[in-house]
Each structure stands twice: as C-alpha cells, then as structure tokens.
Tab-separated table of N, CA and C in Angstrom:
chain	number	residue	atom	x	y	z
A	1	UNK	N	-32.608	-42.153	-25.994
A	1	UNK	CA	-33.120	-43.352	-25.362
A	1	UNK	C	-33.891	-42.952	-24.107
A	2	UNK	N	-34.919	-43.083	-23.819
A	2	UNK	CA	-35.891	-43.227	-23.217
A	2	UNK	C	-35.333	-44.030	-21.672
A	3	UNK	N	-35.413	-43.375	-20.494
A	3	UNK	CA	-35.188	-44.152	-19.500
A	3	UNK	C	-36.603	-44.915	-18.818
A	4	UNK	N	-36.288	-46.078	-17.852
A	4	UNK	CA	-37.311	-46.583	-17.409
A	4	UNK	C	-37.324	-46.029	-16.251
A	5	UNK	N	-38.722	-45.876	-15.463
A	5	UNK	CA	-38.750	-45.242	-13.852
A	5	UNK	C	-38.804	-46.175	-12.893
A	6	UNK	N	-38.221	-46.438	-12.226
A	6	UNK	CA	-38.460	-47.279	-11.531
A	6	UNK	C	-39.456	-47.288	-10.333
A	7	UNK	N	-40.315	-47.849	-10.035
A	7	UNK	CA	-41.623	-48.076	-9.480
A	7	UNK	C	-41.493	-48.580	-7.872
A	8	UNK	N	-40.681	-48.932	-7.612
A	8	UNK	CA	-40.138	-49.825	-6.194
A	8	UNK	C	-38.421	-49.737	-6.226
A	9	UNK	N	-38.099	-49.146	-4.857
A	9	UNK	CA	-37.078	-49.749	-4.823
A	9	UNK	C	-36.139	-50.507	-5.014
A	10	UNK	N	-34.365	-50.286	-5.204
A	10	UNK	CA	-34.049	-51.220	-5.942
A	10	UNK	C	-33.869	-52.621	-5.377
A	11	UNK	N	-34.201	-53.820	-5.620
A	11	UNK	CA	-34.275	-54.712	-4.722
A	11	UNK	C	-33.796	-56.124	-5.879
A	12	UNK	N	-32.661	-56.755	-6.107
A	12	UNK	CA	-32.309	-57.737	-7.186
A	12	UNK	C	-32.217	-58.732	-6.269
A	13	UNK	N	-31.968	-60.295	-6.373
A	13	UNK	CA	-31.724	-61.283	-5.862
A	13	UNK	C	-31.224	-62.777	-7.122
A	14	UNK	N	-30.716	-63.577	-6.295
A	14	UNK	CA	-30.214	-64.934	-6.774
A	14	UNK	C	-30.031	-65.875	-5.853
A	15	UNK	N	-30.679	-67.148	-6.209
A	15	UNK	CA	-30.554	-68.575	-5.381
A	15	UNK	C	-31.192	-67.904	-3.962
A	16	UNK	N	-30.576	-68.026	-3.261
A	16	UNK	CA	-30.854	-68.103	-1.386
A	16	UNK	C	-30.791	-66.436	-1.051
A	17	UNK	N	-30.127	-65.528	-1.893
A	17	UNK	CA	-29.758	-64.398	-1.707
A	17	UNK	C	-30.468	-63.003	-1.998
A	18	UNK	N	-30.612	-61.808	-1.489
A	18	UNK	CA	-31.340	-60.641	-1.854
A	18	UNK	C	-30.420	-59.663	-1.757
A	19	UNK	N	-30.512	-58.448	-2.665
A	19	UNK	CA	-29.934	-56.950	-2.130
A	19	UNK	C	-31.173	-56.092	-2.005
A	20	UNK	N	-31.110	-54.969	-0.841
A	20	UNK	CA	-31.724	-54.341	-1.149
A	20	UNK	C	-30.889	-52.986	-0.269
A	21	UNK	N	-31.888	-51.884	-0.181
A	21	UNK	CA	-31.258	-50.951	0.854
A	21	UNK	C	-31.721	-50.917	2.221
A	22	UNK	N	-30.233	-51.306	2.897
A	22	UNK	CA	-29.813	-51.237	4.073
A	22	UNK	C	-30.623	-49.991	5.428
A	23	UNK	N	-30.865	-49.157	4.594
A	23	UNK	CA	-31.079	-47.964	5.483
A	23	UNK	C	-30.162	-46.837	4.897
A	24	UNK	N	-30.732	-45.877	5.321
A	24	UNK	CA	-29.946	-44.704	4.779
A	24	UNK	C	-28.292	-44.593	5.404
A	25	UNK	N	-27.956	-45.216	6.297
A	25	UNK	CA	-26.878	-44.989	6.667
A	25	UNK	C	-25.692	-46.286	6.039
A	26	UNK	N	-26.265	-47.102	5.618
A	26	UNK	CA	-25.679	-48.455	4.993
A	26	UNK	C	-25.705	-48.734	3.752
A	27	UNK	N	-26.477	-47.967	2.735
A	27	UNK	CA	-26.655	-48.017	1.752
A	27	UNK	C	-27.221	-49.622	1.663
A	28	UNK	N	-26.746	-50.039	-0.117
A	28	UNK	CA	-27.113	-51.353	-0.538
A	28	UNK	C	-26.658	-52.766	0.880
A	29	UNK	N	-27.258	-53.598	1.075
A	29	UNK	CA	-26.930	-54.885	1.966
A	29	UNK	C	-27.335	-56.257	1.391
A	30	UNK	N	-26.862	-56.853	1.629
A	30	UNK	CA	-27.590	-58.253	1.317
A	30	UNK	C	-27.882	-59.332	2.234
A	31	UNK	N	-28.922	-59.843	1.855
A	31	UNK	CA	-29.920	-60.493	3.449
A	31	UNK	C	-29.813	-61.589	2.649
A	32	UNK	N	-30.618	-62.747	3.297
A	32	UNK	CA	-31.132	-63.694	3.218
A	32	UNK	C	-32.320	-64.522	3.279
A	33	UNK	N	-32.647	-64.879	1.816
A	33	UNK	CA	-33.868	-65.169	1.105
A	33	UNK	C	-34.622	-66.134	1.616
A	34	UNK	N	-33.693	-67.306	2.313
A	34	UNK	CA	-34.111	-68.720	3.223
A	34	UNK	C	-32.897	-68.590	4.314
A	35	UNK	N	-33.370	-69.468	5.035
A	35	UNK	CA	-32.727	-69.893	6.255
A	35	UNK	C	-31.025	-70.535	5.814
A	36	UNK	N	-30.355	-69.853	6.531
A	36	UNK	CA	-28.740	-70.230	6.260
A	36	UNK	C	-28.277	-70.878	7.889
A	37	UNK	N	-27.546	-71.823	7.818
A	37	UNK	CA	-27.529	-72.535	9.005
A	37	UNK	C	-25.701	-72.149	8.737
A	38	UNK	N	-25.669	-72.464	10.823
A	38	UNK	CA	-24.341	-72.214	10.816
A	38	UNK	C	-23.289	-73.041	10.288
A	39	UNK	N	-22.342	-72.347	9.688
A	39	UNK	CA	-20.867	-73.033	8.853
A	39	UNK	C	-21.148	-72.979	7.667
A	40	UNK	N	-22.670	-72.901	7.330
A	40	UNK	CA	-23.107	-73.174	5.957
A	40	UNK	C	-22.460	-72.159	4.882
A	41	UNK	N	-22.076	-72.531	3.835
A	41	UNK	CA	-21.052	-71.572	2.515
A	41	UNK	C	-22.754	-70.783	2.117
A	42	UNK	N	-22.318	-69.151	1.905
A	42	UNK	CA	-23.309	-67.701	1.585
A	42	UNK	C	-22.894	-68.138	0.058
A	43	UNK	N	-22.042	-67.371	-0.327
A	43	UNK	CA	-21.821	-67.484	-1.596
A	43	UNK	C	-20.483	-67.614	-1.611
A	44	UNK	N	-19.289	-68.096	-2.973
A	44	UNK	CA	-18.207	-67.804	-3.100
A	44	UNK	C	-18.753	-66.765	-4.663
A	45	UNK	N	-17.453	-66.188	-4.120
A	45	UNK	CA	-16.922	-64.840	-5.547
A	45	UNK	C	-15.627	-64.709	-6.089
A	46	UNK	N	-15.748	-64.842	-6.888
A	46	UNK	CA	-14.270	-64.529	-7.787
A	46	UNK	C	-13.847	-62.770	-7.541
A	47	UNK	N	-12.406	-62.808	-7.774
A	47	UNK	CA	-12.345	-61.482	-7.548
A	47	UNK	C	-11.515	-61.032	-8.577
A	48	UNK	N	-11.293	-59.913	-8.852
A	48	UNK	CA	-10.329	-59.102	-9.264
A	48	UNK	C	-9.331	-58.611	-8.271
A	49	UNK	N	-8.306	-59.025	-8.097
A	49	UNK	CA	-7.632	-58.397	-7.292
A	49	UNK	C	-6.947	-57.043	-8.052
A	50	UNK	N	-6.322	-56.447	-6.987
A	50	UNK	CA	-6.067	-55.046	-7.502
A	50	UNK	C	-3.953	-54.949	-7.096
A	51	UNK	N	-3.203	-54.964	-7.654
A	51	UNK	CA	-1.766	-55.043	-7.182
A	51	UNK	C	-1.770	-53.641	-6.267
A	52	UNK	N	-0.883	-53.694	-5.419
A	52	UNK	CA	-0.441	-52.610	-4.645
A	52	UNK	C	-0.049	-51.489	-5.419
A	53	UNK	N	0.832	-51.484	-6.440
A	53	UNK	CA	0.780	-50.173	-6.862
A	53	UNK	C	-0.405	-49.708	-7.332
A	54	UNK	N	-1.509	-49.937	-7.370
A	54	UNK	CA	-2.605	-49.595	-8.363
A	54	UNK	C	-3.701	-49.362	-6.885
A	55	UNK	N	-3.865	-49.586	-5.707
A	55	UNK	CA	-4.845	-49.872	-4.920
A	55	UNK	C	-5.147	-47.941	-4.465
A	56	UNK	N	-4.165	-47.157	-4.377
A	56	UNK	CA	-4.044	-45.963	-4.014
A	56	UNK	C	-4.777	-45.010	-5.721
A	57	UNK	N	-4.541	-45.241	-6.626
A	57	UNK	CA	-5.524	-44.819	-7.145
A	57	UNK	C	-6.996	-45.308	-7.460
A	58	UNK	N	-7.251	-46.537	-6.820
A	58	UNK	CA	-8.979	-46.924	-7.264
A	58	UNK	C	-9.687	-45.855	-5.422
A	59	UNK	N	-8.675	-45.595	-4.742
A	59	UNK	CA	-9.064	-44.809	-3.273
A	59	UNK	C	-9.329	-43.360	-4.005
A	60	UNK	N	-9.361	-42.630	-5.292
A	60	UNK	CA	-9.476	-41.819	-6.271
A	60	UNK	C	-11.287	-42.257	-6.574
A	61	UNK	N	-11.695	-43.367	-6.341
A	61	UNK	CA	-13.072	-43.499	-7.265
A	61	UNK	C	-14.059	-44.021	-6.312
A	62	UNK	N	-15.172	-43.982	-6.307
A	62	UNK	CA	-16.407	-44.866	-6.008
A	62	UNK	C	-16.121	-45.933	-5.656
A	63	UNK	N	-15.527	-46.692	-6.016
A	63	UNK	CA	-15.071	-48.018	-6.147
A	63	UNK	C	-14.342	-48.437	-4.551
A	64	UNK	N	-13.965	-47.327	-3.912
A	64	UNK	CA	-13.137	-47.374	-2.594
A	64	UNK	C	-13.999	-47.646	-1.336
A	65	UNK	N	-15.596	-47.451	-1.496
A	65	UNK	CA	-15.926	-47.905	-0.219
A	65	UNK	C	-16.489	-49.652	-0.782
A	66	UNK	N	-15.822	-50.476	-1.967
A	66	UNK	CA	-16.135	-51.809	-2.505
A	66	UNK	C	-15.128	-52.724	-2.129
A	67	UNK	N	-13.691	-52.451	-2.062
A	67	UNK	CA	-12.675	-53.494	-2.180
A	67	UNK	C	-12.794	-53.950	-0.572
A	68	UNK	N	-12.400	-55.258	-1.116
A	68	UNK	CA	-11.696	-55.710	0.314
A	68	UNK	C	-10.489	-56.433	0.570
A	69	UNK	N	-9.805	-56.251	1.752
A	69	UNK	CA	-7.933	-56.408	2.093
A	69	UNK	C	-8.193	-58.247	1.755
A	70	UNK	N	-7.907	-58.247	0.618
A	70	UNK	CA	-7.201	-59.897	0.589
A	70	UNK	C	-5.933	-60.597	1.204
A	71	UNK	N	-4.938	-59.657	1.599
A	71	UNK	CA	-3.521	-59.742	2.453
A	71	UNK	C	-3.141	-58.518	2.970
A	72	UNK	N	-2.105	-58.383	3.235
A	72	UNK	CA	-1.459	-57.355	4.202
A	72	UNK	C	-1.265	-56.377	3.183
A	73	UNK	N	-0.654	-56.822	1.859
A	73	UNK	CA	-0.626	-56.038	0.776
A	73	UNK	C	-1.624	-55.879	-0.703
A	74	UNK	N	-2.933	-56.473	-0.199
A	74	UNK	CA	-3.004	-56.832	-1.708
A	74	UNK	C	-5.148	-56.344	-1.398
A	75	UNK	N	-5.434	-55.850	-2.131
A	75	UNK	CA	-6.971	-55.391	-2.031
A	75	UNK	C	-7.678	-56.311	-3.307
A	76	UNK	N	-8.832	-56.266	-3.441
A	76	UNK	CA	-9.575	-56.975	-4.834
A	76	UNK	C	-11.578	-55.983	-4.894
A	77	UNK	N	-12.011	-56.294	-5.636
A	77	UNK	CA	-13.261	-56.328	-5.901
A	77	UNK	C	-13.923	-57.740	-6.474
A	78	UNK	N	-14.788	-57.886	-5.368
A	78	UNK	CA	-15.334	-59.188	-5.074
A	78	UNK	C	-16.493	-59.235	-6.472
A	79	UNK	N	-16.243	-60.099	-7.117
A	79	UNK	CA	-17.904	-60.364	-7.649
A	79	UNK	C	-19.099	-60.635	-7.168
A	80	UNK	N	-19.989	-61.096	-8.031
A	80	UNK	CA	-21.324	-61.341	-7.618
A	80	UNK	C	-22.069	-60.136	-6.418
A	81	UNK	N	-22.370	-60.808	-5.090
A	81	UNK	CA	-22.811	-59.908	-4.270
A	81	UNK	C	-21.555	-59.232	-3.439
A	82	UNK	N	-20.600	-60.118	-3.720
A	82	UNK	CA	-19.316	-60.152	-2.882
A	82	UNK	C	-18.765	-58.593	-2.184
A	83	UNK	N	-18.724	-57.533	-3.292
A	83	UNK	CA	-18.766	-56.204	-2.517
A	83	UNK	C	-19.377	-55.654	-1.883
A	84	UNK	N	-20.969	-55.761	-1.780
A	84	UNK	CA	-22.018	-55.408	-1.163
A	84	UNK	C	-22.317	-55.823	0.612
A	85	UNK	N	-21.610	-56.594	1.010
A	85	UNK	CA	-22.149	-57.028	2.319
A	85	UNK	C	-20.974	-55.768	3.599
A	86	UNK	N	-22.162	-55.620	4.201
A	86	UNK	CA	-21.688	-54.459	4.663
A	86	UNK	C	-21.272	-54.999	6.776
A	87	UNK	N	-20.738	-54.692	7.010
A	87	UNK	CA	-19.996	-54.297	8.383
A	87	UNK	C	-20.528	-54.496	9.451
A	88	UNK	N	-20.126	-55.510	9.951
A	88	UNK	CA	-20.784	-55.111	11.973
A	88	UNK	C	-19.483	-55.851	12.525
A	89	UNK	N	-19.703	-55.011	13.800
A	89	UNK	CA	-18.516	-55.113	15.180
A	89	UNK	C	-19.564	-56.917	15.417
A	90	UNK	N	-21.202	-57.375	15.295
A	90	UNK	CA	-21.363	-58.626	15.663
A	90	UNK	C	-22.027	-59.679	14.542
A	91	UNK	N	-20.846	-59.469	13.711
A	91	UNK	CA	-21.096	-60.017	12.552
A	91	UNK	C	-21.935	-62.132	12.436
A	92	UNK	N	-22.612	-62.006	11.569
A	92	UNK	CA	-23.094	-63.457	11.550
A	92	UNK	C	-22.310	-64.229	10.236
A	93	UNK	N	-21.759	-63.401	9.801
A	93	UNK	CA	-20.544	-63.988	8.383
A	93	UNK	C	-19.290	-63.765	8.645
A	94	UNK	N	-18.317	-64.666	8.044
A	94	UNK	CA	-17.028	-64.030	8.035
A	94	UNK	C	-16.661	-64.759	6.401
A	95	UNK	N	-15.629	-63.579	5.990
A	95	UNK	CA	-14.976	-64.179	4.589
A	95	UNK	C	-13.708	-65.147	4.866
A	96	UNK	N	-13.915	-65.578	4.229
A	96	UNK	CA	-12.082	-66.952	3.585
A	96	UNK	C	-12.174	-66.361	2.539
A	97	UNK	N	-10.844	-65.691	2.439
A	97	UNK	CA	-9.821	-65.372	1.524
A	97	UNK	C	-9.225	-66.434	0.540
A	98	UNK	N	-9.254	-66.448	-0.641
A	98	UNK	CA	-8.192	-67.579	-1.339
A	98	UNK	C	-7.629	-66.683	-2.357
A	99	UNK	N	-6.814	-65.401	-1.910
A	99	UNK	CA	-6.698	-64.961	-3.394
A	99	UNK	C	-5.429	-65.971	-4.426
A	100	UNK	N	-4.581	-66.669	-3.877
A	100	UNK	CA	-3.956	-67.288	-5.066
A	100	UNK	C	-4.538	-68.355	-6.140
A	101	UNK	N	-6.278	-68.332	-5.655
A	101	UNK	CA	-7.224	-69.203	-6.294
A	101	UNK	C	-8.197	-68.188	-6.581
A	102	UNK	N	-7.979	-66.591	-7.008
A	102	UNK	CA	-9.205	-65.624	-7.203
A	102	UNK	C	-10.451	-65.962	-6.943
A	103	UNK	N	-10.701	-65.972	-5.125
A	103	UNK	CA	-11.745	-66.270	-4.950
A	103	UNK	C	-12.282	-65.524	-3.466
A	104	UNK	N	-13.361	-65.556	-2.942
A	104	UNK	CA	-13.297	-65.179	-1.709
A	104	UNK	C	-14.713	-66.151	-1.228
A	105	UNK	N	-14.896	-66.425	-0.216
A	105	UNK	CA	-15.859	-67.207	0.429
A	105	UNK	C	-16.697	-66.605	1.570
A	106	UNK	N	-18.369	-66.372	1.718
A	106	UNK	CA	-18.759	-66.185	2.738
A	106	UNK	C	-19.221	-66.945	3.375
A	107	UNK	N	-19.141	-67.198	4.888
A	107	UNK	CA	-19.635	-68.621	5.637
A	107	UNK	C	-20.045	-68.079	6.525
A	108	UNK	N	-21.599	-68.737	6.879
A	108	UNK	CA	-22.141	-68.103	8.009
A	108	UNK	C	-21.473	-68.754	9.425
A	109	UNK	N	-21.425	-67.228	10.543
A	109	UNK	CA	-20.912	-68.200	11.509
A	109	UNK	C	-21.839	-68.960	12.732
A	110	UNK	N	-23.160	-68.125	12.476
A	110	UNK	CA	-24.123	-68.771	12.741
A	110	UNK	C	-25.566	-68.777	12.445
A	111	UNK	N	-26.528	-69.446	12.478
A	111	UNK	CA	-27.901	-69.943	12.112
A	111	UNK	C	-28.141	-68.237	11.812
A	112	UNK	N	-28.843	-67.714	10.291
A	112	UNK	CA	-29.464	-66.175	9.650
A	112	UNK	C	-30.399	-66.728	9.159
A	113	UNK	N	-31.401	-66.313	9.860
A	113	UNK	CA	-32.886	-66.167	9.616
A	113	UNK	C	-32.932	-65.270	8.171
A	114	UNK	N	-34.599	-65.773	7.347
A	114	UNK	CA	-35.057	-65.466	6.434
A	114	UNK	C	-35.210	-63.707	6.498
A	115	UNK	N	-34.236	-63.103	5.927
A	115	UNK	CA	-34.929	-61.621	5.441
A	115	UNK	C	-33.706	-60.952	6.515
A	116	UNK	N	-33.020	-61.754	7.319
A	116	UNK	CA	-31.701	-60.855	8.272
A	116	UNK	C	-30.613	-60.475	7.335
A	117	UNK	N	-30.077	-59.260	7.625
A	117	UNK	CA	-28.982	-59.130	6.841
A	117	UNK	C	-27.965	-59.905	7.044
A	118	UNK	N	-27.121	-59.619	5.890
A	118	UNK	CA	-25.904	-60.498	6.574
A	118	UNK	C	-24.082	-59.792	5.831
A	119	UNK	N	-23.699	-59.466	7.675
A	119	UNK	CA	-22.953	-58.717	7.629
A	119	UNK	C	-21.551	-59.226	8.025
A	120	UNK	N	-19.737	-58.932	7.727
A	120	UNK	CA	-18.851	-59.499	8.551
A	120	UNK	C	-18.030	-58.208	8.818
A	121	UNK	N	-17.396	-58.892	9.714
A	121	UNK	CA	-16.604	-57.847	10.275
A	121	UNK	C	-15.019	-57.480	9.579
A	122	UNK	N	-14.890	-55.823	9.365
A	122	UNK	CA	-14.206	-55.190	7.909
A	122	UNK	C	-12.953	-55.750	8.562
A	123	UNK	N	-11.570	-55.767	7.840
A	123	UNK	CA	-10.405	-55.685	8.336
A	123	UNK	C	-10.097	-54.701	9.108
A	124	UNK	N	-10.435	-53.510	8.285
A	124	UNK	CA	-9.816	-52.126	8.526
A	124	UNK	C	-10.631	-51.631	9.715
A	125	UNK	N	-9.912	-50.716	10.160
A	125	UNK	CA	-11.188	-49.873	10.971
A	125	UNK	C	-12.245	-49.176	9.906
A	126	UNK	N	-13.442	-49.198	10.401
A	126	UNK	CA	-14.514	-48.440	9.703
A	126	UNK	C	-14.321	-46.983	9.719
A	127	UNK	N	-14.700	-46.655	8.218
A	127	UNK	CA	-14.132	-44.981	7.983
A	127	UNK	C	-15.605	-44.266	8.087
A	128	UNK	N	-16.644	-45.074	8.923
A	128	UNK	CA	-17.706	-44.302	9.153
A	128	UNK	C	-18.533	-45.000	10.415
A	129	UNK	N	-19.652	-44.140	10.613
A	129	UNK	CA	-20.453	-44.973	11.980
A	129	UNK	C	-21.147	-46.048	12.187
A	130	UNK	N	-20.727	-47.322	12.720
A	130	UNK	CA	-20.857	-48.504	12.747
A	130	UNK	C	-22.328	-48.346	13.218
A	131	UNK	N	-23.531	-49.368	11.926
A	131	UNK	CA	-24.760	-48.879	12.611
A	131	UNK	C	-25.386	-50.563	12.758
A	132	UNK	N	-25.163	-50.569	13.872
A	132	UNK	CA	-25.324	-52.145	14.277
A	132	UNK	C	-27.113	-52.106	15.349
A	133	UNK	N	-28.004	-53.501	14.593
A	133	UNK	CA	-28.946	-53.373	15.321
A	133	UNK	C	-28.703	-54.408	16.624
C-alpha cells in the first residue's frame, strides 16, 4: 500500500475547534476556530477511564503523556480533542470532571480569541518545561 505525503502540516479541526502543532516544545494543541466567550462550554468528551490497577502500566506506553487524573485514584483518556489540550501555569480553560457520567467538560474561563490556544492547568506537576507565552 502506497502511502500518502503529506503536503502541509498536520492541522484537523471540528465545529469551533482546530489542532495543530503547538511548537516544538508542545507538540499537538488545540486553538480556537471562532471567538469563545467566558463560561462558554469548549467541548465535552467522553472518556475511557482507566482503573487503578491498570493506570501504572499505560505509564509503560505513549499513551502516558494523554491521560488525565479524573480523582485522587482514578486516570481516563479523554475523547475527541479531549487529550490534546496542553498546560499552562495561566490557563484560559479549566476541565469539570464527571467521571461517574464518563465524561469530561472544557469551559472557558475567559473571553479566547480566534486562532489562541487553549490551554488548562494539569493536576499533576508538569514532568517537563512549562512553555507559557
């Protein structure tokens, strides 16, 4: 099978939303396609959550810089764009958690301009260098 080359960067989108790359230090991010006003719902995502015994081997795969802490004990992989939004100490998103309703919610916390990324702040400490503009 014959691969395709790709011609441009990878850059996908849906509704109000874009991914593209962040910068070399952030990898993939996702911005915003139109104007998102504050309180306004980003997207919700269903998740997979992951049980505690099982969360220490997906930290074995790729998959470990994707999950995020749904409780004190409990990690998931977000759908849709849901894994992709990446980290700042002055975040303009924050998530709502619902995992006993497999879901997670992003809400802006205030007014994100057309084409700004849009980032929240991790649970954990960051296991790399916070690259905040």
């Amino acid at each position: 099978m014959d691969e395709a080359k790709a011609s441009t960067p990878l850059e996908f989108s849906v509704s109000k939303l874009y991914v593209k790359n962040a910068g070399e230090r952030k990898g993939l991010g996702v911005f915003a396609k139109q104007a998102i006003a504050a309180g306004a719902s980003i997207e919700c995502c269903p998740i997979i959550a992951c049980p505690d015994e099982q969360w220490q081997a997906l930290e074995q795969t790729t998959l470990r810089d994707f999950y995020l802490y749904l409780d004190e004990d409990n990690v998931g992989i977000a759908l849709g764009y849901g894994s992709l939004y990446n980290h700042s100490d002055n975040p303009n998103a924050e998530v709502r958690r619902f995992p006993d309703r497999h879901y997670i919610e992003y809400v802006a916390l205030r007014d994100i301009a057309v084409d700004e990324e849009i980032c929240f702040k991790y649970r954990c400490a960051p296991w790399f260098t916070v690259v905040d503009k």
